[in-house]
Coordinates of C-alpha atoms and ligand atoms in Angstrom, one line a residue:
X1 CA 13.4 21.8 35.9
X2 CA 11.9 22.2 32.8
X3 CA 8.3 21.8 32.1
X4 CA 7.3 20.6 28.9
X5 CA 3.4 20.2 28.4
X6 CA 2.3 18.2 25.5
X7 CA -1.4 18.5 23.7
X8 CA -2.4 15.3 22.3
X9 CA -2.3 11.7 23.8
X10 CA -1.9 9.5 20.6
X11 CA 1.2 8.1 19.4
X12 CA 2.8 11.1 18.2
X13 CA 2.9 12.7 22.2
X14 CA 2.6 9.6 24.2
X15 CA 6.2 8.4 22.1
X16 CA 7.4 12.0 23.0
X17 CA 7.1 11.7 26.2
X18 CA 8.1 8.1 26.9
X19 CA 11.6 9.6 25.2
X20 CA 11.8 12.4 26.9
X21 CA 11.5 10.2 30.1
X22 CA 14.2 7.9 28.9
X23 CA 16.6 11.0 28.6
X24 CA 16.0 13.3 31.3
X25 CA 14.1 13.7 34.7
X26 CA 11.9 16.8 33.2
X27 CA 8.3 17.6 34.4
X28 CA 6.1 16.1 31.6
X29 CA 2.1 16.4 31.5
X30 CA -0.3 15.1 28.3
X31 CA -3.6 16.7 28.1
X32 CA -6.0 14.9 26.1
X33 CA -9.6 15.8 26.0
X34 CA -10.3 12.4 24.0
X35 CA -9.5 9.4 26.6
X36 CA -7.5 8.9 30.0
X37 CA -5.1 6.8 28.4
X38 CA -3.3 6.2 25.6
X39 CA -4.8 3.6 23.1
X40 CA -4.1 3.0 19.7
X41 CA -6.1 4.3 17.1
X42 CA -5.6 1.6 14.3
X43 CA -7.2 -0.9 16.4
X44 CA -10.2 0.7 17.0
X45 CA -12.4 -1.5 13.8
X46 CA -11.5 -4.5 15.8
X47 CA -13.0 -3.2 18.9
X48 CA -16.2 -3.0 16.7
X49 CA -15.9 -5.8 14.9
X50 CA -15.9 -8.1 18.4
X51 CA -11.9 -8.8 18.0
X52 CA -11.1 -7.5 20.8
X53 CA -12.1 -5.0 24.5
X54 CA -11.0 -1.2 23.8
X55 CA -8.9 -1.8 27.2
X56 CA -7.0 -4.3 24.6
X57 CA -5.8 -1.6 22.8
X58 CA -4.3 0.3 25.1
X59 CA -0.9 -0.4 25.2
X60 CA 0.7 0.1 28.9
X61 CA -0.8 -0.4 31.8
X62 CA -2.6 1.8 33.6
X63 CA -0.2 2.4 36.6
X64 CA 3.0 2.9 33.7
X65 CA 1.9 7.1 33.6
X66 CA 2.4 7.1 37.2
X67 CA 5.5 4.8 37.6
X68 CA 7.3 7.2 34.9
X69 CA 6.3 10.3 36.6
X70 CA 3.9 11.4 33.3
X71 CA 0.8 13.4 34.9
X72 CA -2.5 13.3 32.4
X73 CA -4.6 15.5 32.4
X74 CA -8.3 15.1 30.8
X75 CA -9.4 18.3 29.6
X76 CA -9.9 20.3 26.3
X77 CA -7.3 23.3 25.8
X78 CA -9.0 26.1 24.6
X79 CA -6.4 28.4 24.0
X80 CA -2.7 28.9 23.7
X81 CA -1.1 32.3 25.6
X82 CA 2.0 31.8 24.1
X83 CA 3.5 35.0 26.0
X84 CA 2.5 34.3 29.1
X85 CA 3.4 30.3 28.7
X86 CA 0.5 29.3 29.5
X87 CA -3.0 27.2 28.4
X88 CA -6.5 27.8 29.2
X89 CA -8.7 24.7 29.6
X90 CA -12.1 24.4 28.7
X91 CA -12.8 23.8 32.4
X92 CA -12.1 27.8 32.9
X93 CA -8.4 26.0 34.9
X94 CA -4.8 27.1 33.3
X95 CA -1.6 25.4 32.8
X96 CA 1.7 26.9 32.1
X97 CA 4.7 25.6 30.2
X98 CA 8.3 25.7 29.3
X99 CA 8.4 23.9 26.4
X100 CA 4.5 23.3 24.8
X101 CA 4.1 20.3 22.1
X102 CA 1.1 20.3 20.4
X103 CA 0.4 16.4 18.5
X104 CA -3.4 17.3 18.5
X105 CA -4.1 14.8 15.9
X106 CA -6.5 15.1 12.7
X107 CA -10.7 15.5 12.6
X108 CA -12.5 14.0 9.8
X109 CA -13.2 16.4 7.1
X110 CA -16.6 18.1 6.5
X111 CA -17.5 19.9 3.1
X112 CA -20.5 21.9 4.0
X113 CA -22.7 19.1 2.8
X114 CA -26.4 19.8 3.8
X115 CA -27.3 18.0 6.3
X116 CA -23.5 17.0 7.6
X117 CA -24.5 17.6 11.2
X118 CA -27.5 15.3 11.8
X119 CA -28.3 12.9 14.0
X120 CA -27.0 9.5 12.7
X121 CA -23.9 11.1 10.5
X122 CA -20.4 10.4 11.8
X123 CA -16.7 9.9 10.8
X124 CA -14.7 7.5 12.5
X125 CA -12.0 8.6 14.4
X126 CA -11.9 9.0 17.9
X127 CA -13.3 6.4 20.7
X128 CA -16.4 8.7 20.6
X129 CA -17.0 8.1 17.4
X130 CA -16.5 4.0 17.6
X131 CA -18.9 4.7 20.8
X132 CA -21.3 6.2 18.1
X133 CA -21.1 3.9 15.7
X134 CA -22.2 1.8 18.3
X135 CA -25.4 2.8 19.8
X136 CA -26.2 4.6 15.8
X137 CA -25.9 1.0 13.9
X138 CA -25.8 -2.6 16.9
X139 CA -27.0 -4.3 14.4
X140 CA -28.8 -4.3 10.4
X141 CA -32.4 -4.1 12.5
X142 CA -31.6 -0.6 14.2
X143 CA -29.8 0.0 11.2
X144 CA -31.0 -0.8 7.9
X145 CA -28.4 0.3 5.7
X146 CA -25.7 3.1 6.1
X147 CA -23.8 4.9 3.8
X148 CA -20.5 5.6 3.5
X149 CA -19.0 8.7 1.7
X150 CA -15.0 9.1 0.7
X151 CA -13.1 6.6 -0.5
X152 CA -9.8 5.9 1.4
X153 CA -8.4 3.9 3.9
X154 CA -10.9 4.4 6.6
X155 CA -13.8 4.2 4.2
X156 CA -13.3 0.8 3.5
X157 CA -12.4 0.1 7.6
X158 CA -15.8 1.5 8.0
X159 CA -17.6 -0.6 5.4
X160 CA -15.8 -3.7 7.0
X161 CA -16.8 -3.0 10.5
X162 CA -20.5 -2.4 9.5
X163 CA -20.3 -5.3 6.7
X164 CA -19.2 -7.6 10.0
X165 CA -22.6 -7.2 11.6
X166 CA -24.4 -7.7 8.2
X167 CA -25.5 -4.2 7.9
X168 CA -25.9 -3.4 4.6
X169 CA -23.2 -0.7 3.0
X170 CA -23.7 1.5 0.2
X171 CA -20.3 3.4 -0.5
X172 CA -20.2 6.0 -2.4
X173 CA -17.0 7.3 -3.9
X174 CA -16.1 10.4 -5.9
X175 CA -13.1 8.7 -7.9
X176 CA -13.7 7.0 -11.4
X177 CA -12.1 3.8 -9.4
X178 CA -11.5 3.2 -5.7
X179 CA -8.5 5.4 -5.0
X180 CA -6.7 5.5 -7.9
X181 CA -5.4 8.8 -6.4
X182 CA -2.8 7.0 -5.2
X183 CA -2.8 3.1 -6.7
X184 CA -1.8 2.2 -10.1
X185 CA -4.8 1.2 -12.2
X186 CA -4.5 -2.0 -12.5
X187 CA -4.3 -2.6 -8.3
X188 CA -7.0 -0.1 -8.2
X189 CA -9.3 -2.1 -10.4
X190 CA -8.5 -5.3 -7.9
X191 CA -9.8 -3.6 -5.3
X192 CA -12.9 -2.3 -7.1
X193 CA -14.1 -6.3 -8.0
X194 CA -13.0 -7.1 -4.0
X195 CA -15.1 -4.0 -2.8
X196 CA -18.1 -5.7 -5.1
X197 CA -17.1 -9.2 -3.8
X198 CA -17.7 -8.1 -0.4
X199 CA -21.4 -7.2 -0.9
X200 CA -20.7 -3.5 -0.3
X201 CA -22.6 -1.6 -2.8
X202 CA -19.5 0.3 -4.2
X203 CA -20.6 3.7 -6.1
X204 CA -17.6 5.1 -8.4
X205 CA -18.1 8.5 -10.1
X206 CA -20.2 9.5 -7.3
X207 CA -20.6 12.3 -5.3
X208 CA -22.9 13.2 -2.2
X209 CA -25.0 16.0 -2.8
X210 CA -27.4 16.4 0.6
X211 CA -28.4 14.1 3.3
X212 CA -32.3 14.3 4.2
X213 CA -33.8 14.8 7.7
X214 CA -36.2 12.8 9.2
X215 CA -38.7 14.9 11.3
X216 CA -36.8 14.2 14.6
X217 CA -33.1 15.5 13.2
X218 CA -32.4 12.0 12.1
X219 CA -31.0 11.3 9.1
X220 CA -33.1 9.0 7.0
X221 CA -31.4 9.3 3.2
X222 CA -28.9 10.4 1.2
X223 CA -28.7 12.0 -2.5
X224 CA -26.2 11.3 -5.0
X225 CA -25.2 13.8 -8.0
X226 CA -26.5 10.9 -10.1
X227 CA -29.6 11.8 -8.7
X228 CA -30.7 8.9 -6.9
X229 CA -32.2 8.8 -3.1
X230 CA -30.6 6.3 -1.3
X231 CA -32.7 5.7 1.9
X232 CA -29.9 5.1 5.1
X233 CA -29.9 5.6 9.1
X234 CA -26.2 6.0 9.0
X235 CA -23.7 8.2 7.0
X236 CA -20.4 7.9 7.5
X237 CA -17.9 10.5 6.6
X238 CA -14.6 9.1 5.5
X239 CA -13.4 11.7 3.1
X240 CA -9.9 12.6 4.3
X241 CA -8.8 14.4 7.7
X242 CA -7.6 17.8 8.7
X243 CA -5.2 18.4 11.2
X244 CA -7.4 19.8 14.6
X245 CA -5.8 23.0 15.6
X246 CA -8.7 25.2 15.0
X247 CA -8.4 26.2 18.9
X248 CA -4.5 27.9 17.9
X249 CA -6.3 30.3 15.2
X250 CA -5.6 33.3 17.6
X251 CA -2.2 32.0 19.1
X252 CA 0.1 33.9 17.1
X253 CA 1.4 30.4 16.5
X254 CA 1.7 29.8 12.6
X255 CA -0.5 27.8 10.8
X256 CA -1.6 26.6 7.1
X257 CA -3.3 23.6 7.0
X258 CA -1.6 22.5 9.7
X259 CA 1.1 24.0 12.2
X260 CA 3.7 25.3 10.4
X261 CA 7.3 23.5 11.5
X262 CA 11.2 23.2 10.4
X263 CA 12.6 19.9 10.2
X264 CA 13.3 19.9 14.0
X265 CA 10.0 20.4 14.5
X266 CA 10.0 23.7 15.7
X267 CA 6.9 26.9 15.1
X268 CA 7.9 29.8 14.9
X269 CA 7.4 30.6 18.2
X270 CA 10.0 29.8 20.7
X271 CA 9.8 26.8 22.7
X272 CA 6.8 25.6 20.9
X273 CA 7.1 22.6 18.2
X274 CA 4.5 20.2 16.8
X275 CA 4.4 16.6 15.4
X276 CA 2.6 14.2 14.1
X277 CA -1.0 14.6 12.1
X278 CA -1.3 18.0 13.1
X279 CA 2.5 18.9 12.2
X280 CA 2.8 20.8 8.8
X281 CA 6.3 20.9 7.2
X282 CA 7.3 23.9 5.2
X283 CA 8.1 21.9 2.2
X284 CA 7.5 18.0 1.8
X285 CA 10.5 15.5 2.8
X286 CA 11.7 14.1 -0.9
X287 CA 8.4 13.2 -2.1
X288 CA 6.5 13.2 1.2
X289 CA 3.3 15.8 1.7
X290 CA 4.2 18.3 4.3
X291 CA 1.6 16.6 6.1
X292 CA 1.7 12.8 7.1
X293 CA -1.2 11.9 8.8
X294 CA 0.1 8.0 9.4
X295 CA 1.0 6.2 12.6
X296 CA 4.9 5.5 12.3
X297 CA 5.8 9.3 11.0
X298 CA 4.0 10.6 14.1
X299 CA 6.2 8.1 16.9
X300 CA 9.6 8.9 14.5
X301 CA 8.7 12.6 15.2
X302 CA 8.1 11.9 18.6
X303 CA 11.3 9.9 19.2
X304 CA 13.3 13.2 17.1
X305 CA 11.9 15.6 19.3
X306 CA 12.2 14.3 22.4
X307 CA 16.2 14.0 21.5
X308 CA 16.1 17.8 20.6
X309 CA 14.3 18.8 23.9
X310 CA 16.9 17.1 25.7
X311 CA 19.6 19.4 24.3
X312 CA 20.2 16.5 21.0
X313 CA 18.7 18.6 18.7
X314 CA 17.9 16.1 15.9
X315 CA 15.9 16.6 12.8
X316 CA 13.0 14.5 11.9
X317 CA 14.3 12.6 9.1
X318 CA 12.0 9.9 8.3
X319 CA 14.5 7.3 5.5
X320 CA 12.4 6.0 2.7
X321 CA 8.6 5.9 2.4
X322 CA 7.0 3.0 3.4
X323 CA 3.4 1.9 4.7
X324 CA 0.9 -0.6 5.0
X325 CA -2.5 -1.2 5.0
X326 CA -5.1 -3.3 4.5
X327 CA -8.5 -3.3 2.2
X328 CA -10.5 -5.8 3.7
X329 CA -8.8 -9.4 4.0
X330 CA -5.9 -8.4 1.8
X331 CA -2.9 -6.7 3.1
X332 CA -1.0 -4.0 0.8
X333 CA 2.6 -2.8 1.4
X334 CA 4.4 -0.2 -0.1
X335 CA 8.4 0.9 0.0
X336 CA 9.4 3.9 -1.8
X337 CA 7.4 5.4 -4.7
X338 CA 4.7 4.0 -6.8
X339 CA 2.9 6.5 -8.0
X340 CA -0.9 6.5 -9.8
X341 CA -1.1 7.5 -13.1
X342 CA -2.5 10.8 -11.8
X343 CA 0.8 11.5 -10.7
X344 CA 3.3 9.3 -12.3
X345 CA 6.6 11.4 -12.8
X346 CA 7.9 11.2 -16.3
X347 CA 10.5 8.9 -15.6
X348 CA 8.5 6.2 -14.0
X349 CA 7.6 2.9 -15.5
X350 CA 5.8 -0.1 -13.9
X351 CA 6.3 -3.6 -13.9
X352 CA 2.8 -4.9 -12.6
X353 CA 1.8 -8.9 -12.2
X354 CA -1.6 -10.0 -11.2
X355 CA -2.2 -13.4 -9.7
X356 CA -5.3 -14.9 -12.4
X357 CA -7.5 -15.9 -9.7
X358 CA -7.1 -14.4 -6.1
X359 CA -6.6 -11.1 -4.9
X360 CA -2.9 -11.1 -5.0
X361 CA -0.8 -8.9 -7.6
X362 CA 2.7 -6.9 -7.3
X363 CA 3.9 -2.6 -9.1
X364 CA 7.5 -2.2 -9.3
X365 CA 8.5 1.4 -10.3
X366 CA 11.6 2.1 -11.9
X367 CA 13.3 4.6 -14.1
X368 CA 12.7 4.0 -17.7
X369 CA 16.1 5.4 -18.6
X370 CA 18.6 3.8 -16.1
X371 CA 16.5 0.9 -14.4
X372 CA 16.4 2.2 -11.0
X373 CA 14.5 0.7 -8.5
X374 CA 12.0 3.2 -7.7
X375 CA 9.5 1.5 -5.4
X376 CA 7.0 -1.3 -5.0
X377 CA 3.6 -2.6 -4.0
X378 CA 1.9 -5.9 -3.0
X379 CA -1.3 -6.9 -2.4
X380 CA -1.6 -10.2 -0.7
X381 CA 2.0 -11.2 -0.3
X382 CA 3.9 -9.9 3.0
X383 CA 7.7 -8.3 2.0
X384 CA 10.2 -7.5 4.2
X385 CA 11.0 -4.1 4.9
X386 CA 14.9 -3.9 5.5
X387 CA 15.5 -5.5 2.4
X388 CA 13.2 -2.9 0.2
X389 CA 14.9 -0.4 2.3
X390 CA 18.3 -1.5 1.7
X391 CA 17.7 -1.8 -2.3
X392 CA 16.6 1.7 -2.2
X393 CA 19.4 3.2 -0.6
X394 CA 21.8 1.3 -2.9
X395 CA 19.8 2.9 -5.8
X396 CA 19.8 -1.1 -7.1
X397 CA 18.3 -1.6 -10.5
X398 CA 15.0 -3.8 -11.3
X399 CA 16.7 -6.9 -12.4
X400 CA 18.4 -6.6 -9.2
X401 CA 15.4 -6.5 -7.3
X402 CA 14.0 -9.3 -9.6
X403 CA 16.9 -11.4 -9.6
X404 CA 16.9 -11.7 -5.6
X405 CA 12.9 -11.1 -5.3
X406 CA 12.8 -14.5 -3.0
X407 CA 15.0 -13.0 -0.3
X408 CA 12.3 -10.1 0.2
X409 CA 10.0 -12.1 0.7
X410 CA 8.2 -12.8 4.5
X411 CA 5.2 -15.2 4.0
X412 CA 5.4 -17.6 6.7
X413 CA 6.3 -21.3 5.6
X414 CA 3.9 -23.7 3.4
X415 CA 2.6 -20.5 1.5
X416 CA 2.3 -20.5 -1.3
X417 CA 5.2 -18.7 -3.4
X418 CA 4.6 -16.8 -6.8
X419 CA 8.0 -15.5 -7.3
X420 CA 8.5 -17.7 -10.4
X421 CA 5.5 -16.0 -11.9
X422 CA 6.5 -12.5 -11.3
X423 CA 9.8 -13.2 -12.7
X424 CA 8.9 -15.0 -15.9
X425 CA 6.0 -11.9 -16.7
X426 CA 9.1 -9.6 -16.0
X427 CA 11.0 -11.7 -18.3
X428 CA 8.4 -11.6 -21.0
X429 CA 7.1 -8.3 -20.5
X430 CA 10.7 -6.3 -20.7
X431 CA 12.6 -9.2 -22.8
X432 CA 15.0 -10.1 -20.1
X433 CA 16.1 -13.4 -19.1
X434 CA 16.0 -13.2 -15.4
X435 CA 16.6 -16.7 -13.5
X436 CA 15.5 -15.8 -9.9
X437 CA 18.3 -17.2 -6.9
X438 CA 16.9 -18.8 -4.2
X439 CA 16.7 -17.3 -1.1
X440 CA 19.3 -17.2 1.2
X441 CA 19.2 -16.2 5.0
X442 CA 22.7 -15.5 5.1
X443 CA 22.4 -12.5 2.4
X444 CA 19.0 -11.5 4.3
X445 CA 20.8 -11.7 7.7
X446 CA 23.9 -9.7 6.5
X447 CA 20.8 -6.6 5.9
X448 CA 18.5 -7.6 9.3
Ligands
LIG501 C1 -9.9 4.4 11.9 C2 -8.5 4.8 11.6 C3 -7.6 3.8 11.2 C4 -6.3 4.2 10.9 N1 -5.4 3.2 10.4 C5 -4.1 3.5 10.2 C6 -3.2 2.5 9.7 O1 -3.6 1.4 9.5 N2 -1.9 2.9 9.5 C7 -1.5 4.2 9.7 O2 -0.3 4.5 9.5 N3 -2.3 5.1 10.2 C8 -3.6 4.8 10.4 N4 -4.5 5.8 10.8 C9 -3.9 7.1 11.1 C10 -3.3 7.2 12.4 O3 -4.1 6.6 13.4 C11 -2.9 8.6 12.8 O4 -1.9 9.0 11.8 C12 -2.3 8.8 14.2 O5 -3.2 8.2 15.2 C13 -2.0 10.2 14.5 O6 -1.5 10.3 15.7 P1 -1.3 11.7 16.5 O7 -0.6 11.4 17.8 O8 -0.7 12.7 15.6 O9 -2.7 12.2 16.8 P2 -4.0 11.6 17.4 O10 -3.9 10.1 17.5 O11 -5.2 12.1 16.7 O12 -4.1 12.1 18.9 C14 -4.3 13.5 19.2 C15 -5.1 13.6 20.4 O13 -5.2 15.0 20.8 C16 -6.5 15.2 21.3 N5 -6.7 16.7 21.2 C17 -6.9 17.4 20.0 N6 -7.1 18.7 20.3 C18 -7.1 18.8 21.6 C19 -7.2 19.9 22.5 N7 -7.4 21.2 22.0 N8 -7.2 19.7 23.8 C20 -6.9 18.5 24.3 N9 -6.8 17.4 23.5 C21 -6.8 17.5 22.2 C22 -7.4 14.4 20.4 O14 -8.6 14.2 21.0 C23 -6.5 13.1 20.4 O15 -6.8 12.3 21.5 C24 -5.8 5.5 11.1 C25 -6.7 6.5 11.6 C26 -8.0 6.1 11.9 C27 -8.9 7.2 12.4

């Protein structure tokens, strides 16, 4: 029977081998040096924030590993003998393998910064670091103000969980505008004024130059390229990830920025494969990086390779882009492509509608010269994904999606609706007369 060992116990291994265990009666062990059971990473502010236990976010039971004949082991690989099949643990103990699955996840990113490796300066990523973040800032006494540098999605996570326990943020980020790397302006620009709103003391155009010791290895301030001292007991380092495979760097197993794979997944070593953060395609998927360091590519790789492993070979072909997220209290959705400005393609125009008051506003991409629906954003209203997905594969046009914008949409009851709004700026905006139809649950059904 075949034994197939996999590194990493986040969602990208843990949905391997629930698969795998749904196919076939193979030998399955997870290592993970990080926790003895799964948990899920995304819910690790609200742990922080009081909104829940970390045994909350663990999703199974404790007694499911056993019941499905899934052995962990807690332990740090070391090395990788891909000859011999086998790993070495940091314990000095070795494991061998059939088929080896590395889902080893990301690590926050360091620049060399002076200072980076004091005593109070973290990222936020693993339950160590939310353990950290604990005993480094309980509360705005122990912790007078920290600093956050990098600003992207877990950035602004950070600056909520600290804001939640009224310490007092200073966030520095290196963009003109709070990642307008990859939002249109105009959303960009929203969530500058909601940043402000929120009493963090947002910093554009800014970069960190060194953090300052204290004389017990503490840190005690930062400096910015502007020049200013900015006196802190915490920095927080939020400025990207990297996939965490620096213990493969002598495996023979190939690697750029991550671990180099084909679209089933595969190295280029036999009867080794990787997914999820740490997985590198050779070329990006349509308009995907080769690496996607988000939760849902990491379980659909996972749920493709366990297929393949169990003689299905299937290619991890992940459909149209989507995700989700949140910047403080206001949720933003995306399906298909809506690019920045940095990186608009030439084709691409946007439709964009701002609520005049709240933090609520819409970017619909389309082709300029046939009208294709491209992609779209939302701040503050919920859509639903089938429909955006169905849209996109039927390459429908804008006033299509205009036309039946009210079916898309997945607010709960009594909310307020601002379809009308959207339509009649569309209308205005592009000289169309567009009269939205009302929603109807059978046409939403017939796609659900
Ligand atoms: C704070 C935060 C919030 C996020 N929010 C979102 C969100 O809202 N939406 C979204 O799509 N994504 C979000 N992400 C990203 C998402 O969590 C990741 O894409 C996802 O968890 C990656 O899963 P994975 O299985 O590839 O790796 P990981 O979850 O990183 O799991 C890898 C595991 O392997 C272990 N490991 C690594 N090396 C070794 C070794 N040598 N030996 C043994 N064990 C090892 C690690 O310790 C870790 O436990 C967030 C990430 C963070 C940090």
């Amino acid at each position: 029977m075949d034994h197939i060992v996999i590194i990493g116990n986040g969602i990208s291994g843990v949905t391997l081998a629930r698969h795998i265990r749904k196919l076939s009666d193979k030998k399955i062990t997870i290592i993970s040096a990080e926790s003895d059971y799964f948990f899920s990473r995304t819910a690790l502010m609200y742990v922080y924030m009081g909104h829940m236990k970390f045994e909350h976010t663990q999703p199974y039971e404790n007694w499911f590993w056993k019941k499905n004949s899934i052995d962990l082991v807690n332990g740090f690989v070391e090395k990788v003998e891909t000859d011999a099949k086998k790993l070495v643990l940091k314990d000095g103990s070795s494991i061998s393998y059939d088929k080896l699955v590395i889902a080893t996840g990301s690590k926050p990113n360091k620049f060399g910064w002076s200072g980076q490796d004091l005593n109070g300066v973290q990222g936020l990523y693993s339950k160590q670091d939310l353990e950290l973040l604990e005993k480094n800032a309980p509360n705005n006494k122990v912790c007078n103000r920290a600093v956050i540098v990098g600003g992207g999605l877990i950035g602004i996570e950070m600056a909520e969980m600290l804001r939640s326990r009224e310490i007092p943020v200073t966030f520095l980020v290196r963009e003109k505008s709070f990642w307008n790397g990859v939002l249109p302006a105009g959303e960009s620009a929203m969530i500058n004024e909601h940043i402000l709103e929120h009493h963090i003391d947002l910093q554009l155009d800014t970069n960190l130059e060194k953090i300052i010791s204290d004389d017990n290895g503490r840190a005690k301030a930062v400096v910015t390229d502007k020049g200013e001292t900015i006196e802190c007991n915490v920095v927080g380092l939020t400025a990207g990830v990297t996939p965490n495979i620096d213990f493969l760097k002598d495996s023979g197993i190939e690697l750029g920025r991550g671990v180099k794979v084909n679209r089933f997944l595969e190295t280029n070593v036999k009867d080794v494969f990787a997914i999820g953060d740490c997985a590198e395609q050779h070329e990006g998927i349509g308009s995907r990086r080769p690496i996607e360091a988000v939760w849902y590519t990491g379980r659909m790789m996972g749920e493709a390779l366990a297929q393949t492993l169990c003689n299905k070979p299937r290619k991890y072909a992940p459909g149209h882009w989507f995700n989700s997220a949140k910047f403080l209290d206001v949720e933003y959705q995306t399906y298909g492509w809506v690019f920045s400005e940095r990186s608009k393609k030439d084709n691409e125009q946007h439709f964009h509608w701002r609520h005049p008051s709240e933090k609520i506003c819409i970017t619909v991409a389309f082709d300029k010269d046939n009208h294709q629906f491209l992609g779209l954003n939302t701040f503050g209203i919920r859509m639903r994904h089938e429909i955006f997905d169905q849209w996109l594969t039927e390459n429908r046009d804008i006033d299509h999606v205009m036309t039946y914008l009210r079916d898309a949409n997945f607010d709960p009851e009594f909310y307020k609706l601002y379809e009308e709004e959207i339509v009649a700026k569309y209308n205005a905006d592009f000289n169309k007369n567009i009269i939205p139809k009302k929603k109807s649950w059978k046409r939403i059904f017939s796609i659900a």
